[in-house]
């Protein structure tokens, strides 16, 4: 029996996994830093929690807004490119045939076969062939602003919820070591996950994320302590 050749294409999944991990990473770093900054300013536990929850909401909304705007403008430019291509196919069909055949020659087909493939694909779905092979716009990769915004906000919120839960249950006098310690562990785990998902070496990826997370938390706690004594 012919052995089935399993080849899992992870490209699409890696893309959204990495985006989710980076979003969660942002959530952990910015919310943990906020909690530490407010706690270091000697604010009461309820005040720390209110700041953390407001930080989660603000962060998730700004991620969603930023993602929606950037992906939407990508969608707009894709739409404009497709419209331009549609006009070119309509007004200069012969040149578009040649252009498509040239793309296939560059990809390794001989001239005769490239010309034949281009002809058949232009008959079948001219715009689809040019969008995919000339502009690199495919159904799977096309911009989806709403999904991107929701995914971005959700991953941020999940990340932000981690230090928030720790802050909610940590003894008030030990909140800073609890939140900073657990947040570094969360960051290390996410860093390792992102590196593994991307096929990159795990250690450098983990160290990088943990170092910058620690730095962000230390700086914010320092600012909080400074303003706390000044208040
Ligand atoms: Zn074209």
Short mmCIF file of C-alpha atoms and ligand atoms in Angstrom, two decimals:
data_model
loop_
_atom_site.label_atom_id
_atom_site.label_comp_id
_atom_site.label_asym_id
_atom_site.label_seq_id
_atom_site.Cartn_x
_atom_site.Cartn_y
_atom_site.Cartn_z
CA UNK A 1 0.00 0.00 0.00
CA UNK A 2 1.36 3.46 -0.92
CA UNK A 3 2.59 5.27 2.22
CA UNK A 4 0.61 8.45 2.73
CA UNK A 5 2.95 11.43 2.76
CA UNK A 6 1.90 13.66 5.64
CA UNK A 7 3.06 17.19 5.26
CA UNK A 8 1.37 19.63 7.53
CA UNK A 9 1.46 23.10 6.20
CA UNK A 10 1.48 25.30 9.28
CA UNK A 11 2.00 28.64 7.53
CA UNK A 12 -1.51 30.00 8.15
CA UNK A 13 -1.69 28.63 11.69
CA UNK A 14 1.81 29.85 12.60
CA UNK A 15 0.78 33.33 11.55
CA UNK A 16 -2.21 33.61 13.86
CA UNK A 17 -0.47 31.68 16.67
CA UNK A 18 2.46 34.10 16.66
CA UNK A 19 0.03 37.08 16.56
CA UNK A 20 -1.92 35.62 19.49
CA UNK A 21 1.24 34.98 21.52
CA UNK A 22 2.56 38.50 20.83
CA UNK A 23 -0.83 39.99 21.77
CA UNK A 24 -0.89 38.03 25.04
CA UNK A 25 2.69 39.08 25.65
CA UNK A 26 1.68 42.74 25.34
CA UNK A 27 -1.19 42.10 27.72
CA UNK A 28 1.06 40.56 30.37
CA UNK A 29 3.83 43.17 30.14
CA UNK A 30 1.63 46.28 30.06
CA UNK A 31 -0.85 45.12 32.73
CA UNK A 32 1.73 43.65 35.10
CA UNK A 33 3.81 46.83 34.77
CA UNK A 34 0.73 48.97 35.47
CA UNK A 35 -0.16 46.90 38.56
CA UNK A 36 3.42 47.12 39.86
CA UNK A 37 3.64 50.86 39.18
CA UNK A 38 0.40 51.61 41.07
CA UNK A 39 1.29 49.20 43.90
CA UNK A 40 4.78 50.74 44.20
CA UNK A 41 3.08 54.12 44.65
CA UNK A 42 1.50 52.67 47.82
CA UNK A 43 -2.03 52.68 46.41
CA UNK A 44 -4.64 50.54 48.17
CA UNK A 45 -5.42 47.06 46.87
CA UNK A 46 -8.82 48.09 45.39
CA UNK A 47 -7.10 51.03 43.62
CA UNK A 48 -4.48 48.66 42.18
CA UNK A 49 -7.22 46.31 40.92
CA UNK A 50 -9.22 49.18 39.36
CA UNK A 51 -6.09 50.40 37.57
CA UNK A 52 -5.39 46.86 36.33
CA UNK A 53 -8.91 46.27 35.03
CA UNK A 54 -8.96 49.69 33.35
CA UNK A 55 -5.57 48.85 31.83
CA UNK A 56 -6.94 45.59 30.43
CA UNK A 57 -9.95 47.34 28.87
CA UNK A 58 -7.86 50.24 27.51
CA UNK A 59 -5.17 47.95 26.13
CA UNK A 60 -7.60 45.52 24.50
CA UNK A 61 -9.55 48.36 22.87
CA UNK A 62 -6.44 50.13 21.59
CA UNK A 63 -5.08 46.85 20.18
CA UNK A 64 -8.43 46.21 18.47
CA UNK A 65 -8.62 49.77 17.11
CA UNK A 66 -5.01 49.70 15.86
CA UNK A 67 -5.40 46.28 14.25
CA UNK A 68 -8.74 47.20 12.67
CA UNK A 69 -7.37 50.41 11.18
CA UNK A 70 -4.15 48.84 9.85
CA UNK A 71 -5.82 45.73 8.44
CA UNK A 72 -8.65 47.80 6.99
CA UNK A 73 -6.21 50.04 5.15
CA UNK A 74 -4.53 46.87 3.87
CA UNK A 75 -7.96 45.66 2.71
CA UNK A 76 -8.55 49.00 1.00
CA UNK A 77 -5.27 48.88 -0.89
CA UNK A 78 -5.90 45.25 -1.90
CA UNK A 79 -9.33 46.25 -3.23
CA UNK A 80 -7.84 49.16 -5.17
CA UNK A 81 -5.13 46.89 -6.64
CA UNK A 82 -7.73 44.33 -7.72
CA UNK A 83 -9.83 47.03 -9.35
CA UNK A 84 -6.76 48.31 -11.24
CA UNK A 85 -5.94 44.76 -12.33
CA UNK A 86 -9.53 44.20 -13.49
CA UNK A 87 -9.24 47.30 -15.69
CA UNK A 88 -5.88 46.23 -17.11
CA UNK A 89 -7.23 42.78 -18.01
CA UNK A 90 -10.21 44.46 -19.68
CA UNK A 91 -8.26 47.12 -21.60
CA UNK A 92 -5.01 45.28 -22.43
CA UNK A 93 -5.80 41.59 -22.39
CA UNK A 94 -2.90 40.54 -24.62
CA UNK A 95 -0.30 42.23 -22.43
CA UNK A 96 -1.86 40.60 -19.36
CA UNK A 97 -1.57 37.19 -21.05
CA UNK A 98 2.11 37.83 -21.69
CA UNK A 99 2.67 39.09 -18.16
CA UNK A 100 1.13 35.97 -16.61
CA UNK A 101 3.08 33.64 -18.92
CA UNK A 102 6.29 35.49 -17.98
CA UNK A 103 5.56 34.86 -14.29
CA UNK A 104 5.27 31.11 -14.97
CA UNK A 105 8.49 31.12 -17.02
CA UNK A 106 10.25 32.77 -14.09
CA UNK A 107 8.87 29.97 -11.95
CA UNK A 108 10.45 27.38 -14.16
CA UNK A 109 7.98 26.48 -16.92
CA UNK A 110 9.15 26.44 -20.53
CA UNK A 111 7.69 29.15 -22.75
CA UNK A 112 5.18 26.96 -24.60
CA UNK A 113 3.78 25.43 -21.42
CA UNK A 114 3.75 28.80 -19.60
CA UNK A 115 1.78 30.35 -22.47
CA UNK A 116 -0.70 27.46 -22.43
CA UNK A 117 -1.16 27.59 -18.64
CA UNK A 118 -1.65 31.36 -18.75
CA UNK A 119 -4.25 31.02 -21.52
CA UNK A 120 -6.25 28.37 -19.68
CA UNK A 121 -6.12 30.22 -16.34
CA UNK A 122 -7.14 33.51 -17.98
CA UNK A 123 -10.16 31.76 -19.54
CA UNK A 124 -11.06 30.10 -16.23
CA UNK A 125 -10.61 33.11 -13.88
CA UNK A 126 -8.37 35.87 -15.21
CA UNK A 127 -8.61 38.17 -12.18
CA UNK A 128 -8.12 35.28 -9.75
CA UNK A 129 -4.98 34.14 -11.59
CA UNK A 130 -3.47 37.66 -11.65
CA UNK A 131 -4.46 38.38 -8.05
CA UNK A 132 -2.83 35.17 -6.84
CA UNK A 133 0.26 34.96 -9.08
CA UNK A 134 1.01 38.60 -9.81
CA UNK A 135 -0.26 40.51 -6.75
CA UNK A 136 0.04 37.71 -4.17
CA UNK A 137 -3.53 38.27 -2.97
CA UNK A 138 -5.22 34.99 -2.09
CA UNK A 139 -8.51 34.19 -0.43
CA UNK A 140 -6.77 32.81 2.67
CA UNK A 141 -4.37 35.74 3.07
CA UNK A 142 -6.84 38.50 2.27
CA UNK A 143 -7.32 41.10 4.98
CA UNK A 144 -10.14 40.54 7.48
CA UNK A 145 -10.22 43.63 9.72
CA UNK A 146 -12.96 42.52 12.12
CA UNK A 147 -11.44 39.07 12.77
CA UNK A 148 -8.00 40.61 13.19
CA UNK A 149 -9.30 43.24 15.64
CA UNK A 150 -11.23 40.68 17.71
CA UNK A 151 -8.30 38.23 17.77
CA UNK A 152 -5.93 40.98 18.80
CA UNK A 153 -8.19 42.28 21.59
CA UNK A 154 -8.88 38.75 22.84
CA UNK A 155 -5.22 37.74 22.98
CA UNK A 156 -4.33 40.97 24.81
CA UNK A 157 -7.17 40.45 27.29
CA UNK A 158 -6.10 36.85 27.98
CA UNK A 159 -2.53 38.00 28.60
CA UNK A 160 -3.66 40.89 30.82
CA UNK A 161 -5.96 38.64 32.87
CA UNK A 162 -3.01 36.55 34.09
CA UNK A 163 -1.27 39.17 36.31
CA UNK A 164 -4.71 40.54 37.24
CA UNK A 165 -5.82 37.20 38.70
CA UNK A 166 -2.55 36.93 40.60
CA UNK A 167 -2.97 40.50 41.93
CA UNK A 168 -6.55 39.70 43.01
CA UNK A 169 -5.47 36.73 45.16
CA UNK A 170 -1.96 37.73 46.27
CA UNK A 171 -1.54 38.93 49.87
CA UNK A 172 -1.49 42.74 49.70
CA UNK A 173 1.97 43.09 51.28
CA UNK A 174 3.45 40.53 48.83
CA UNK A 175 1.67 41.74 45.67
CA UNK A 176 4.80 43.13 43.92
CA UNK A 177 6.95 39.95 44.16
CA UNK A 178 3.93 37.73 43.37
CA UNK A 179 2.86 39.69 40.26
CA UNK A 180 6.38 40.25 38.93
CA UNK A 181 7.49 36.65 39.60
CA UNK A 182 4.48 34.95 38.04
CA UNK A 183 4.43 37.39 35.10
CA UNK A 184 8.03 36.51 34.25
CA UNK A 185 7.08 32.82 34.28
CA UNK A 186 4.07 33.50 32.01
CA UNK A 187 6.33 35.49 29.65
CA UNK A 188 8.96 32.73 29.57
CA UNK A 189 6.32 30.11 28.72
CA UNK A 190 4.83 32.30 25.96
CA UNK A 191 8.28 33.17 24.63
CA UNK A 192 9.14 29.47 24.39
CA UNK A 193 5.80 28.76 22.70
CA UNK A 194 6.26 31.51 20.11
CA UNK A 195 9.82 30.39 19.35
CA UNK A 196 8.73 26.75 18.99
CA UNK A 197 5.75 27.71 16.80
CA UNK A 198 8.05 29.68 14.54
CA UNK A 199 10.63 26.90 14.45
CA UNK A 200 13.21 29.24 16.08
CA UNK A 201 15.62 28.21 18.89
CA UNK A 202 13.67 28.31 22.19
CA UNK A 203 16.29 29.68 24.64
CA UNK A 204 17.13 33.01 22.92
CA UNK A 205 13.43 33.67 22.27
CA UNK A 206 12.50 33.00 25.87
CA UNK A 207 15.37 35.09 27.27
CA UNK A 208 14.57 38.02 24.98
CA UNK A 209 10.90 38.17 25.99
CA UNK A 210 11.65 37.72 29.70
CA UNK A 211 14.41 40.34 29.71
CA UNK A 212 12.28 43.06 28.09
CA UNK A 213 9.31 42.14 30.27
CA UNK A 214 11.43 42.41 33.41
CA UNK A 215 12.83 45.74 32.25
CA UNK A 216 9.36 47.17 31.55
CA UNK A 217 8.09 46.05 34.96
CA UNK A 218 11.17 47.39 36.78
CA UNK A 219 10.99 50.80 35.09
CA UNK A 220 7.25 51.17 35.77
CA UNK A 221 7.60 50.08 39.39
CA UNK A 222 10.44 52.61 39.76
CA UNK A 223 8.29 55.39 38.34
CA UNK A 224 5.42 54.36 40.64
CA UNK A 225 7.68 54.36 43.70
CA UNK A 226 9.06 57.78 42.71
CA UNK A 227 5.62 59.36 42.29
CA UNK A 228 4.28 57.45 45.32
CA UNK A 229 6.72 59.15 47.66
CA UNK A 230 6.19 62.51 45.89
CA UNK A 231 2.35 62.34 46.32
ZN1 LIG B 1 -1.72 41.60 -14.36
#
